[in-house]
Amino acid sequence: AWALAGQAGAALAPAVSLSSGATRSGNIETSGNDSYTLTGQASWELDVWGRIRAGNQAAVLSAEAAEADYDYSQYSLAAAVARAYFLAIEADRQAETVQNTLNALNETDRIVGVQFEFGLATSQDVALSRSDLARTKASLIAAQGSQRDALRALEVLLGRYPAADLQVRRDLPNVPAPPPPGIPSEILERRPDVIAAEREVAAAFNSLDQAKAARMPSISLTGSLGGSSADLTNLINPTNVAWQAASSLVAPLIDGGLREAQVEQATAEQSAAIASYGDTVLTAFQEVEGSLDQTVVLQDRAVQLEEAAVEANNALRIANLRYEEGETDLLDVLTIQQRVLSNEGDVVTIEREQRDEWITLNLALGGNWAE
């Protein structure tokens, strides 16, 4: 984009070229004659109406918009890497949770087997225990597969696939404090997508100016200085050097409506750029408000899910005691055990979602609000 801007601005400066040539001519019976030429040429269009400047400025603004888009792609990539990293940690913790449940079920199955040998448990209890054990083993296989998938996805984002050597931490990082009240809305002006949209609007205004100026006459200055001689040593002798200077004015008269159509096109593109900018700004406000709201929602949900996990573990502890005393069925114990597994898995997931939402809020605000 910056190279295109350089091309658009090149016409603001004079164009100078140098050409040289050598010829030998004659007829068949003679040895021939030599002729040498050396000519310098210069041309410059006077940008009286600002057409070239407007085109150059439009290209510069488009390059700035492309640069902002590039910045946003870097932000998005960083966010994707962080989310993939958190997901890999969650997958590891989910597998650990299932493994803990499997260990508990193995112990339950051992106890049921001993009780069955002494006539204290039925064959139904044995079948139920083995069924839940097999089901949990299947869950562990799935969790371990998800863990490997998460690491592979992270490797792809990091450009390290298929190294298979990534290690992630055991716990998720702490969630930083949310932004305090009173942050001005002007902070959104630093968002790369807002910057890009604003630059596109400015570029569209300049493109419209360029299209309007193209309807005006163009004035050009040209000049040349060169020599021609049969002897190379006399090529730049003043008597062999000639110069020429000229000016020209070209005014469009009939073009089949081309330039007017170009103005209409530039006007429509300007309106589209303004509408796109408005949409981008509204989306930015929506994303910030939604992310702030979702942060509170996730925080409240996390409190309730953690309480549900604690109470489910308490219920499991009581159910195990009652089962050992013969006051409840094994089915009740196994049902509560599955509930414990589900609740603990939900806690791990909500913790990862809170970190993801913090990333979303950073993207919505265009970076860290403390900067």
PDB file of N, CA and C in Angstrom, residues 77 80-81 84 148-164 166:
ATOM      1  N   LEU A  77      -4.253 -12.172  16.086  1.00  0.00           N
ATOM      2  CA  LEU A  77      -3.391 -13.352  16.188  1.00  0.00           C
ATOM      3  C   LEU A  77      -2.950 -13.575  17.629  1.00  0.00           C
ATOM      4  N   ALA A  80      -5.832 -14.993  19.497  1.00  0.00           N
ATOM      5  CA  ALA A  80      -6.062 -16.399  19.140  1.00  0.00           C
ATOM      6  C   ALA A  80      -5.049 -17.308  19.827  1.00  0.00           C
ATOM      7  N   VAL A  81      -3.797 -16.857  19.912  1.00  0.00           N
ATOM      8  CA  VAL A  81      -2.769 -17.664  20.588  1.00  0.00           C
ATOM      9  C   VAL A  81      -3.097 -17.793  22.076  1.00  0.00           C
ATOM     10  N   ALA A  84      -6.038 -20.130  22.531  1.00  0.00           N
ATOM     11  CA  ALA A  84      -5.622 -21.516  22.305  1.00  0.00           C
ATOM     12  C   ALA A  84      -4.796 -22.032  23.480  1.00  0.00           C
ATOM     13  N   ARG A 148      -4.730 -33.266  23.259  1.00  0.00           N
ATOM     14  CA  ARG A 148      -3.772 -33.305  22.143  1.00  0.00           C
ATOM     15  C   ARG A 148      -4.203 -32.367  21.017  1.00  0.00           C
ATOM     16  N   ASP A 149      -5.516 -32.316  20.733  1.00  0.00           N
ATOM     17  CA  ASP A 149      -6.019 -31.412  19.692  1.00  0.00           C
ATOM     18  C   ASP A 149      -5.714 -29.957  20.047  1.00  0.00           C
ATOM     19  N   ALA A 150      -5.899 -29.599  21.327  1.00  0.00           N
ATOM     20  CA  ALA A 150      -5.645 -28.225  21.756  1.00  0.00           C
ATOM     21  C   ALA A 150      -4.172 -27.864  21.587  1.00  0.00           C
ATOM     22  N   LEU A 151      -3.285 -28.789  21.896  1.00  0.00           N
ATOM     23  CA  LEU A 151      -1.854 -28.519  21.732  1.00  0.00           C
ATOM     24  C   LEU A 151      -1.482 -28.387  20.257  1.00  0.00           C
ATOM     25  N   ARG A 152      -2.096 -29.207  19.411  1.00  0.00           N
ATOM     26  CA  ARG A 152      -1.816 -29.098  17.975  1.00  0.00           C
ATOM     27  C   ARG A 152      -2.306 -27.759  17.426  1.00  0.00           C
ATOM     28  N   ALA A 153      -3.486 -27.334  17.868  1.00  0.00           N
ATOM     29  CA  ALA A 153      -4.007 -26.035  17.415  1.00  0.00           C
ATOM     30  C   ALA A 153      -3.085 -24.902  17.842  1.00  0.00           C
ATOM     31  N   LEU A 154      -2.554 -25.001  19.053  1.00  0.00           N
ATOM     32  CA  LEU A 154      -1.623 -23.979  19.528  1.00  0.00           C
ATOM     33  C   LEU A 154      -0.336 -24.006  18.715  1.00  0.00           C
ATOM     34  N   GLU A 155       0.128 -25.189  18.368  1.00  0.00           N
ATOM     35  CA  GLU A 155       1.340 -25.309  17.547  1.00  0.00           C
ATOM     36  C   GLU A 155       1.149 -24.657  16.182  1.00  0.00           C
ATOM     37  N   VAL A 156      -0.033 -24.839  15.588  1.00  0.00           N
ATOM     38  CA  VAL A 156      -0.304 -24.243  14.275  1.00  0.00           C
ATOM     39  C   VAL A 156      -0.245 -22.716  14.367  1.00  0.00           C
ATOM     40  N   LEU A 157      -0.866 -22.148  15.399  1.00  0.00           N
ATOM     41  CA  LEU A 157      -0.851 -20.691  15.559  1.00  0.00           C
ATOM     42  C   LEU A 157       0.555 -20.162  15.794  1.00  0.00           C
ATOM     43  N   LEU A 158       1.385 -20.939  16.461  1.00  0.00           N
ATOM     44  CA  LEU A 158       2.753 -20.517  16.757  1.00  0.00           C
ATOM     45  C   LEU A 158       3.722 -20.835  15.622  1.00  0.00           C
ATOM     46  N   GLY A 159       3.232 -21.528  14.581  1.00  0.00           N
ATOM     47  CA  GLY A 159       4.118 -21.914  13.489  1.00  0.00           C
ATOM     48  C   GLY A 159       5.088 -23.011  13.873  1.00  0.00           C
ATOM     49  N   ARG A 160       4.725 -23.833  14.851  1.00  0.00           N
ATOM     50  CA  ARG A 160       5.633 -24.884  15.330  1.00  0.00           C
ATOM     51  C   ARG A 160       5.076 -26.284  15.104  1.00  0.00           C
ATOM     52  N   TYR A 161       3.989 -26.382  14.355  1.00  0.00           N
ATOM     53  CA  TYR A 161       3.438 -27.710  14.056  1.00  0.00           C
ATOM     54  C   TYR A 161       4.312 -28.408  13.022  1.00  0.00           C
ATOM     55  N   PRO A 162       4.580 -29.708  13.131  1.00  0.00           N
ATOM     56  CA  PRO A 162       4.120 -30.636  14.168  1.00  0.00           C
ATOM     57  C   PRO A 162       5.241 -31.008  15.144  1.00  0.00           C
ATOM     58  N   ALA A 163       5.731 -30.055  15.883  1.00  0.00           N
ATOM     59  CA  ALA A 163       6.866 -30.314  16.771  1.00  0.00           C
ATOM     60  C   ALA A 163       6.512 -31.268  17.906  1.00  0.00           C
ATOM     61  N   ALA A 164       5.256 -31.161  18.396  1.00  0.00           N
ATOM     62  CA  ALA A 164       4.788 -32.035  19.483  1.00  0.00           C
ATOM     63  C   ALA A 164       5.670 -31.925  20.721  1.00  0.00           C
ATOM     64  N   LEU A 166       5.285 -28.913  22.874  1.00  0.00           N
ATOM     65  CA  LEU A 166       4.794 -27.798  23.681  1.00  0.00           C
ATOM     66  C   LEU A 166       4.431 -28.268  25.087  1.00  0.00           C
TER      67      LEU A 166
END
